[in-house]
Structures are given as C-alpha cells and as structure tokens.
mmCIF file of C-alpha atoms in Angstrom:
data_model
loop_
_atom_site.group_PDB
_atom_site.id
_atom_site.type_symbol
_atom_site.label_atom_id
_atom_site.label_comp_id
_atom_site.label_asym_id
_atom_site.label_seq_id
_atom_site.Cartn_x
_atom_site.Cartn_y
_atom_site.Cartn_z
ATOM 1 C CA MET A 1 17.998 16.014 -18.696
ATOM 2 C CA SER A 2 20.773 16.000 -16.209
ATOM 3 C CA THR A 3 20.628 13.424 -13.307
ATOM 4 C CA THR A 4 23.981 14.674 -11.733
ATOM 5 C CA PRO A 5 22.995 14.739 -7.951
ATOM 6 C CA ASP A 6 24.689 16.790 -5.433
ATOM 7 C CA ALA A 7 24.468 15.592 -1.724
ATOM 8 C CA THR A 8 20.811 15.527 -1.948
ATOM 9 C CA LEU A 9 17.848 13.430 -2.268
ATOM 10 C CA ASP A 10 17.516 12.706 -6.077
ATOM 11 C CA ALA A 11 15.430 14.732 -8.114
ATOM 12 C CA PRO A 12 12.582 13.090 -9.720
ATOM 13 C CA PRO A 13 12.466 12.638 -13.668
ATOM 14 C CA ALA A 14 11.868 15.961 -15.659
ATOM 15 C CA ALA A 15 8.296 14.693 -16.648
ATOM 16 C CA VAL A 16 7.364 14.851 -12.736
ATOM 17 C CA THR A 17 9.339 17.928 -11.851
ATOM 18 C CA ALA A 18 7.733 20.056 -14.597
ATOM 19 C CA GLU A 19 4.356 19.897 -13.073
ATOM 20 C CA ALA A 20 5.168 19.636 -9.426
ATOM 21 C CA ASP A 21 5.563 23.186 -7.934
ATOM 22 C CA VAL A 22 7.355 22.021 -4.920
ATOM 23 C CA PRO A 23 10.403 22.967 -3.050
ATOM 24 C CA ALA A 24 13.742 21.434 -4.135
ATOM 25 C CA ALA A 25 14.492 17.816 -2.552
ATOM 26 C CA PRO A 26 15.979 18.610 1.068
ATOM 27 C CA VAL A 27 19.502 17.327 2.179
ATOM 28 C CA ILE A 28 19.574 14.337 4.289
ATOM 29 C CA THR A 29 22.155 12.960 6.355
ATOM 30 C CA PRO A 30 21.998 9.139 7.039
ATOM 31 C CA ALA A 31 21.699 8.130 10.802
ATOM 32 C CA PRO A 32 21.685 4.865 12.092
ATOM 33 C CA ALA A 33 18.406 3.483 13.674
ATOM 34 C CA LYS A 34 18.303 3.703 17.176
ATOM 35 C CA ARG A 35 17.863 -0.107 18.057
ATOM 36 C CA PRO A 36 18.424 -1.763 14.673
ATOM 37 C CA ARG A 37 18.232 -5.641 14.296
ATOM 38 C CA ALA A 38 21.622 -7.056 13.641
ATOM 39 C CA PRO A 39 22.008 -7.811 9.786
ATOM 40 C CA SER A 40 22.404 -11.460 8.593
ATOM 41 C CA ARG A 41 25.634 -10.921 6.734
ATOM 42 C CA GLU A 42 25.488 -14.385 5.199
ATOM 43 C CA ARG A 43 21.991 -13.520 3.621
ATOM 44 C CA THR A 44 22.844 -9.965 2.588
ATOM 45 C CA ILE A 45 26.494 -9.703 1.763
ATOM 46 C CA GLY A 46 27.247 -12.469 -1.335
ATOM 47 C CA THR A 47 29.196 -12.141 -4.497
ATOM 48 C CA LYS A 48 26.364 -11.795 -6.932
ATOM 49 C CA VAL A 49 22.773 -10.581 -6.947
ATOM 50 C CA ALA A 50 20.568 -10.412 -10.020
ATOM 51 C CA GLY A 51 17.195 -8.896 -10.963
ATOM 52 C CA GLN A 52 16.375 -7.817 -7.445
ATOM 53 C CA PRO A 53 13.445 -5.258 -7.169
ATOM 54 C CA ALA A 54 14.513 -2.140 -5.857
ATOM 55 C CA PHE A 55 14.165 1.699 -5.542
ATOM 56 C CA VAL A 56 16.619 4.660 -5.164
ATOM 57 C CA LEU A 57 16.354 6.147 -1.975
ATOM 58 C CA HIS A 58 19.338 8.576 -2.054
ATOM 59 C CA SER A 59 22.432 9.248 -4.214
ATOM 60 C CA TYR A 60 25.817 11.201 -3.954
ATOM 61 C CA PRO A 61 28.737 11.848 -6.281
ATOM 62 C CA TYR A 62 31.506 9.568 -6.207
ATOM 63 C CA LYS A 63 34.671 10.547 -7.926
ATOM 64 C CA GLU A 64 34.248 12.401 -11.258
ATOM 65 C CA THR A 65 31.830 10.130 -13.221
ATOM 66 C CA SER A 66 30.202 7.747 -10.661
ATOM 67 C CA LEU A 67 27.617 7.734 -8.007
ATOM 68 C CA ILE A 68 27.106 5.982 -4.675
ATOM 69 C CA ILE A 69 23.517 5.089 -4.315
ATOM 70 C CA ASP A 70 21.234 3.859 -1.462
ATOM 71 C CA LEU A 71 18.745 1.208 -2.794
ATOM 72 C CA PHE A 72 15.961 -0.146 -0.887
ATOM 73 C CA THR A 73 15.458 -3.718 -2.024
ATOM 74 C CA ARG A 74 12.818 -6.337 -1.393
ATOM 75 C CA ASP A 75 14.991 -9.192 -0.247
ATOM 76 C CA PHE A 76 18.402 -7.371 1.055
ATOM 77 C CA GLY A 77 16.998 -4.357 2.550
ATOM 78 C CA ARG A 78 18.977 -1.078 2.209
ATOM 79 C CA VAL A 79 22.066 -1.745 0.311
ATOM 80 C CA ALA A 80 24.936 0.887 -0.669
ATOM 81 C CA LEU A 81 26.374 0.357 -4.289
ATOM 82 C CA ILE A 82 28.739 2.060 -6.531
ATOM 83 C CA ALA A 83 27.304 3.037 -9.837
ATOM 84 C CA LYS A 84 30.287 3.509 -12.042
ATOM 85 C CA GLY A 85 30.122 5.983 -14.699
ATOM 86 C CA ALA A 86 26.592 7.003 -13.955
ATOM 87 C CA LYS A 87 27.454 10.651 -14.465
ATOM 88 C CA ARG A 88 28.699 10.306 -17.924
ATOM 89 C CA PRO A 89 26.450 11.789 -20.511
ATOM 90 C CA HIS A 90 25.857 8.534 -22.432
ATOM 91 C CA SER A 91 25.652 6.024 -19.412
ATOM 92 C CA GLN A 92 22.731 3.938 -19.617
ATOM 93 C CA LEU A 93 22.407 4.351 -16.053
ATOM 94 C CA ARG A 94 22.019 8.159 -16.131
ATOM 95 C CA GLY A 95 18.267 8.080 -16.754
ATOM 96 C CA VAL A 96 17.588 4.914 -14.700
ATOM 97 C CA LEU A 97 18.542 5.919 -11.331
ATOM 98 C CA GLN A 98 15.770 8.114 -10.381
ATOM 99 C CA THR A 99 13.700 8.177 -7.261
ATOM 100 C CA PHE A 100 10.230 6.508 -7.079
ATOM 101 C CA GLN A 101 10.863 4.342 -10.102
ATOM 102 C CA PRO A 102 10.667 0.748 -9.657
ATOM 103 C CA LEU A 103 13.786 -1.103 -10.726
ATOM 104 C CA SER A 104 15.373 -4.521 -11.543
ATOM 105 C CA SER A 105 18.851 -4.165 -9.970
ATOM 106 C CA SER A 106 21.825 -6.245 -10.142
ATOM 107 C CA TRP A 107 25.188 -5.883 -8.276
ATOM 108 C CA VAL A 108 28.451 -7.715 -7.112
ATOM 109 C CA GLY A 109 30.996 -7.500 -4.270
ATOM 110 C CA LYS A 110 31.358 -9.073 -0.828
ATOM 111 C CA SER A 111 32.053 -5.704 1.087
ATOM 112 C CA GLU A 112 29.349 -3.456 2.572
ATOM 113 C CA LEU A 113 29.834 -1.130 -0.625
ATOM 114 C CA ARG A 114 29.184 -3.138 -3.673
ATOM 115 C CA THR A 115 29.112 -2.585 -7.415
ATOM 116 C CA LEU A 116 25.985 -2.112 -9.293
ATOM 117 C CA THR A 117 26.256 -4.096 -12.551
ATOM 118 C CA GLU A 118 22.606 -3.461 -14.063
ATOM 119 C CA ALA A 119 19.623 -1.392 -13.375
ATOM 120 C CA GLU A 120 16.579 -1.606 -15.470
ATOM 121 C CA TRP A 121 13.394 0.326 -15.197
ATOM 122 C CA VAL A 122 10.450 -1.907 -14.537
ATOM 123 C CA GLY A 123 7.441 0.659 -14.882
ATOM 124 C CA GLY A 124 3.950 0.192 -13.858
ATOM 125 C CA MET A 125 3.755 3.108 -11.549
ATOM 126 C CA LEU A 126 2.286 6.505 -11.764
ATOM 127 C CA PRO A 127 4.768 9.377 -11.213
ATOM 128 C CA LEU A 128 4.379 11.505 -7.845
ATOM 129 C CA GLU A 129 3.407 15.037 -8.405
ATOM 130 C CA LYS A 130 3.147 18.107 -6.149
ATOM 131 C CA THR A 131 2.692 17.401 -2.598
ATOM 132 C CA ALA A 132 2.689 13.564 -3.132
ATOM 133 C CA LEU A 133 6.236 14.186 -4.489
ATOM 134 C CA LEU A 134 7.364 15.660 -1.290
ATOM 135 C CA CYS A 135 5.469 12.950 0.791
ATOM 136 C CA GLY A 136 7.628 10.481 -1.352
ATOM 137 C CA PHE A 137 10.944 12.324 -0.278
ATOM 138 C CA TYR A 138 9.669 12.003 3.216
ATOM 139 C CA LEU A 139 9.270 8.252 3.115
ATOM 140 C CA ASN A 140 12.757 7.984 1.597
ATOM 141 C CA GLU A 141 14.200 10.365 4.157
ATOM 142 C CA LEU A 142 12.603 7.887 6.922
ATOM 143 C CA LEU A 143 13.964 4.946 5.468
ATOM 144 C CA VAL A 144 17.603 6.244 5.152
ATOM 145 C CA LYS A 145 17.429 7.360 8.986
ATOM 146 C CA LEU A 146 15.688 4.483 10.587
ATOM 147 C CA LEU A 147 16.732 1.235 8.470
ATOM 148 C CA ALA A 148 20.109 -0.270 9.165
ATOM 149 C CA ARG A 149 21.800 -1.300 5.990
ATOM 150 C CA ASP A 150 21.611 -5.039 4.784
ATOM 151 C CA ASP A 151 18.716 -5.791 6.984
ATOM 152 C CA ALA A 152 16.046 -7.130 4.976
ATOM 153 C CA HIS A 153 12.316 -5.980 5.548
ATOM 154 C CA PRO A 154 10.313 -7.430 2.575
ATOM 155 C CA ALA A 155 6.870 -6.608 4.263
ATOM 156 C CA LEU A 156 8.216 -2.866 4.583
ATOM 157 C CA PHE A 157 9.342 -2.969 0.908
ATOM 158 C CA ASP A 158 5.680 -4.036 -0.204
ATOM 159 C CA HIS A 159 4.158 -1.550 1.853
ATOM 160 C CA TYR A 160 6.438 1.344 0.547
ATOM 161 C CA VAL A 161 5.251 0.200 -3.078
ATOM 162 C CA SER A 162 1.863 0.249 -1.900
ATOM 163 C CA THR A 163 2.302 3.809 -0.164
ATOM 164 C CA LEU A 164 3.830 5.234 -3.497
ATOM 165 C CA ASN A 165 0.792 4.073 -5.453
ATOM 166 C CA GLN A 166 -1.627 5.407 -2.995
ATOM 167 C CA LEU A 167 -0.051 8.593 -2.953
ATOM 168 C CA ALA A 168 0.175 8.823 -6.850
ATOM 169 C CA HIS A 169 -3.749 8.156 -6.947
ATOM 170 C CA ASN A 170 -4.209 11.269 -4.675
ATOM 171 C CA GLU A 171 -5.372 9.306 -1.427
ATOM 172 C CA PRO A 172 -5.264 11.361 1.697
ATOM 173 C CA ALA A 173 -1.534 12.048 2.660
ATOM 174 C CA SER A 174 -1.990 12.436 6.270
ATOM 175 C CA ILE A 175 -3.628 8.969 6.515
ATOM 176 C CA VAL A 176 -1.269 7.029 3.896
ATOM 177 C CA LEU A 177 1.776 8.503 5.920
ATOM 178 C CA ARG A 178 0.384 7.684 9.282
ATOM 179 C CA LYS A 179 0.146 4.026 8.125
ATOM 180 C CA PHE A 180 3.577 3.890 6.864
ATOM 181 C CA GLU A 181 5.427 5.593 9.834
ATOM 182 C CA ARG A 182 3.594 2.933 12.043
ATOM 183 C CA ALA A 183 4.499 0.058 9.626
ATOM 184 C CA LEU A 184 8.365 1.243 9.626
ATOM 185 C CA LEU A 185 8.532 1.564 13.455
ATOM 186 C CA LYS A 186 6.968 -2.285 13.875
ATOM 187 C CA GLU A 187 9.412 -3.434 11.294
ATOM 188 C CA THR A 188 12.281 -1.926 13.134
ATOM 189 C CA GLY A 189 11.289 -3.417 16.229
ATOM 190 C CA VAL A 190 10.511 -0.309 18.333
ATOM 191 C CA ALA A 191 6.844 0.200 17.841
ATOM 192 C CA ALA A 192 4.739 -0.620 21.158
ATOM 193 C CA ASP A 193 1.541 -2.479 21.191
ATOM 194 C CA LEU A 194 -1.063 0.464 21.437
ATOM 195 C CA THR A 195 -3.900 -1.593 22.718
ATOM 196 C CA ARG A 196 -2.487 -2.481 26.051
ATOM 197 C CA CYS A 197 -1.700 -0.228 29.153
ATOM 198 C CA VAL A 198 1.863 -0.702 30.353
ATOM 199 C CA GLU A 199 0.836 -0.274 33.871
ATOM 200 C CA THR A 200 -2.080 -2.321 34.351
ATOM 201 C CA ARG A 201 -1.468 -4.747 31.377
ATOM 202 C CA ARG A 202 -5.102 -4.313 30.585
ATOM 203 C CA SER A 203 -6.764 -3.419 27.293
ATOM 204 C CA VAL A 204 -6.700 0.326 26.444
ATOM 205 C CA GLN A 205 -10.101 1.976 27.254
ATOM 206 C CA ALA A 206 -11.574 3.996 24.358
ATOM 207 C CA ASP A 207 -12.760 6.862 27.011
ATOM 208 C CA VAL A 208 -9.656 7.311 28.808
ATOM 209 C CA THR A 209 -6.926 9.656 27.837
ATOM 210 C CA TYR A 210 -3.254 8.312 27.681
ATOM 211 C CA VAL A 211 0.234 9.251 27.039
ATOM 212 C CA VAL A 212 2.522 6.778 24.889
ATOM 213 C CA ASP A 213 5.955 6.042 26.440
ATOM 214 C CA PRO A 214 8.273 5.628 23.438
ATOM 215 C CA GLU A 215 9.999 2.791 24.881
ATOM 216 C CA ARG A 216 7.057 0.984 26.626
ATOM 217 C CA GLY A 217 3.705 1.828 25.472
ATOM 218 C CA PRO A 218 0.703 3.636 26.432
ATOM 219 C CA ARG A 219 -0.292 4.680 30.000
ATOM 220 C CA PRO A 220 -2.814 6.939 31.673
ATOM 221 C CA GLU A 221 -1.985 10.446 31.513
ATOM 222 C CA ARG A 222 -0.489 12.490 34.344
ATOM 223 C CA ALA A 223 -0.635 16.359 35.043
ATOM 224 C CA ALA A 224 3.111 16.596 34.733
ATOM 225 C CA ASP A 225 3.347 14.574 31.379
ATOM 226 C CA PRO A 226 5.104 16.539 28.673
ATOM 227 C CA TRP A 227 4.267 13.782 25.886
ATOM 228 C CA PRO A 228 1.275 14.137 23.659
ATOM 229 C CA ARG A 229 -2.124 13.321 25.051
ATOM 230 C CA VAL A 230 -4.237 10.992 22.904
ATOM 231 C CA ALA A 231 -7.560 9.428 23.709
ATOM 232 C CA GLY A 232 -7.864 5.411 23.948
ATOM 233 C CA LYS A 233 -10.188 5.574 20.782
ATOM 234 C CA THR A 234 -7.156 6.938 18.963
ATOM 235 C CA LEU A 235 -4.868 4.218 19.934
ATOM 236 C CA LEU A 236 -7.237 1.628 19.232
ATOM 237 C CA ASP A 237 -7.993 3.126 15.834
ATOM 238 C CA MET A 238 -4.402 3.324 14.857
ATOM 239 C CA GLU A 239 -3.851 -0.274 15.771
ATOM 240 C CA CYS A 240 -6.379 -1.198 13.258
ATOM 241 C CA GLU A 241 -5.663 1.249 10.691
ATOM 242 C CA ASN A 242 -8.779 3.121 10.745
ATOM 243 C CA TYR A 243 -8.516 6.820 10.561
ATOM 244 C CA GLU A 244 -12.040 8.018 9.611
ATOM 245 C CA ASP A 245 -12.430 9.785 12.984
ATOM 246 C CA VAL A 246 -10.996 13.330 12.466
ATOM 247 C CA ALA A 247 -9.764 13.379 16.199
ATOM 248 C CA THR A 248 -7.881 10.133 15.367
ATOM 249 C CA GLN A 249 -6.431 11.969 12.480
ATOM 250 C CA ALA A 250 -5.168 14.888 14.460
ATOM 251 C CA GLN A 251 -4.060 12.909 17.535
ATOM 252 C CA SER A 252 -2.006 10.329 15.500
ATOM 253 C CA LYS A 253 -0.382 12.994 13.735
ATOM 254 C CA GLN A 254 1.112 14.587 16.979
ATOM 255 C CA LEU A 255 1.625 11.071 18.330
ATOM 256 C CA MET A 256 3.626 9.734 15.467
ATOM 257 C CA ARG A 257 5.550 13.121 15.221
ATOM 258 C CA PHE A 258 6.633 12.584 18.710
ATOM 259 C CA LEU A 259 7.660 8.765 18.272
ATOM 260 C CA VAL A 260 9.527 9.112 15.064
ATOM 261 C CA ALA A 261 11.539 12.022 16.705
ATOM 262 C CA HIS A 262 12.477 10.045 19.504
ATOM 263 C CA HIS A 263 13.597 6.778 17.480
ATOM 264 C CA LEU A 264 15.653 9.364 15.442
ATOM 265 C CA ASN A 265 17.534 10.515 18.617
ATOM 266 C CA GLY A 266 16.572 14.073 17.641
ATOM 267 C CA ALA A 267 17.786 14.120 14.015
ATOM 268 C CA PRO A 268 15.933 16.597 11.979
ATOM 269 C CA LEU A 269 13.594 15.564 9.003
ATOM 270 C CA ASN A 270 14.098 18.288 6.461
ATOM 271 C CA THR A 271 10.913 16.889 4.275
ATOM 272 C CA ARG A 272 8.680 16.988 7.350
ATOM 273 C CA GLN A 273 9.232 20.526 8.052
ATOM 274 C CA ILE A 274 8.710 21.316 4.578
ATOM 275 C CA LEU A 275 5.330 19.587 4.787
ATOM 276 C CA VAL A 276 4.527 20.885 8.062
ATOM 277 C CA ASP A 277 5.037 24.525 6.430
ATOM 278 C CA LEU A 278 2.609 23.609 3.686
ATOM 279 C CA SER A 279 0.113 22.243 6.389
ATOM 280 C CA GLN A 280 0.216 18.677 4.825
ATOM 281 C CA LEU A 281 1.636 16.436 7.379
#
C-alpha cells in the first residue's frame, strides 16, 4: 500500500478503505485558533522527547522522500515534525504514519519544526469505517484549525481517544461529535458557560428561548437576532452532556455549527460539508 500523501489529510490504511465507501479525505488548510493560549515554550520545545502517545492529524510531502507531519500528542499538544525518508518504499515509517492509529513517538530538536526519530504502532483500537471514518477526519480538521501548536491539552487528547473509540463502536455520531466540539471549545478557552444568562447573571431557565453570543454566552432571544434560537433546556442538557431529547440533538447541532464557524473566523470545514451532504452531522 502506498502511503505517499498529497496536501490532504492522510488516507486511512488499506484495511479500512477497502470497506469504507466514502469520499476521499478533503484538503485542509491549517489556521490559527482565534484566541489560542500562549504556548509554554520551556515545556514544549525541548531537545529530545521519547515515547510520547500521539496520533497523526495531517501530513504533506517535504522534498523528495520526506513528510512533514502534524502530530497530536498527549503532553505536548499539536507538534510539527519532519519524518525523513518516510516516502521511501522500504522506510519503517511508511506504514506507521497513518491517521487514527495510536502511536508511540519520539523526536529531537529545539525549533518549532523538529525531527521525528521513531514512531511505533501501539494498537488496541478498532479501525474507523464508512461514516465513522469521515467523522474522524472531521475531528482532525477541527484540531488542526483550532489548536495552536505546542500548547498541551492532555484532557482533550484523552477525549479524542475516547471519541475515536465511540465512533469505532458505532455510537451515534451526532451525539459523539457534539460532545467533542464542546470539549474542544472549552479546552481552547472560547466556550461560554451555557447555564447562566449573561444579561441577568441568573441561571438559564428551561422554558425560555435563548440565543448564544459566541463571545459572552446565552441571553434571551430578540426578534432581530440572526443567531440560532435554542431552548434553555437544550443549553442545560448540553452542559451536562445529556443528548437523549430529540429537540436537544437538533438544536445543539445548529448551535455548535454556528459557534465552531465563529471561532474559525469563517474558514470552511471541508469534512463538515461532506457530512452535511450525507445528513450525518
């Protein structure tokens, strides 16, 4: 199997694509988070890191035989690495640097673009197939576009692993993705408290209709509001991750689509559009 990528999210292993009748992975263009937390350079940029849990988010060719890969790591966040010789036919890295495969990674270097020295497949996770595979690409696109490099998010890394497992076990994608989107906005510091009205500072009421100011939080709807309207019950359900109510599922989908788009500064999400076209997101 050839693993030579173009400027796209990496294709999944052959064992996955053989059964997944889905469109090709879409092109993504990394963009900085709207309000990223300043990276701690003393913590994240060192001379040598070994055995770091990681997943490949994205890769693209570098010179004739190498790749530049975007890794999401547990203790160092999103890091950029050169994988020298990874495109060579007999490279040990050639079949390892695949998306959605848990890796143990090692690298060296002091600059923001470091050198991958080792990557080993850890295993223990089911492959993503069909719609779950596209959902996985959607997660990766969100991480590339909303996470600043070298900014550690260990809790979000654990949530990412859990989300991949849930998708692989065919749990409802719409609910799994809502939880991850909310966790991502919280981790990047742009998620408002959905349980408190920003105008009255009182608790959100289940029987009141609200809109959510992306920079401040919920407030009662007004006739001229262009933002999605959601019931107070939906906001309370989202805060406690309860998506049993069909209305909560529908309203949370519209709300999160609006909030994610706002924090992306209008940058398009290619995988979202594919999933919308398939009526899965």
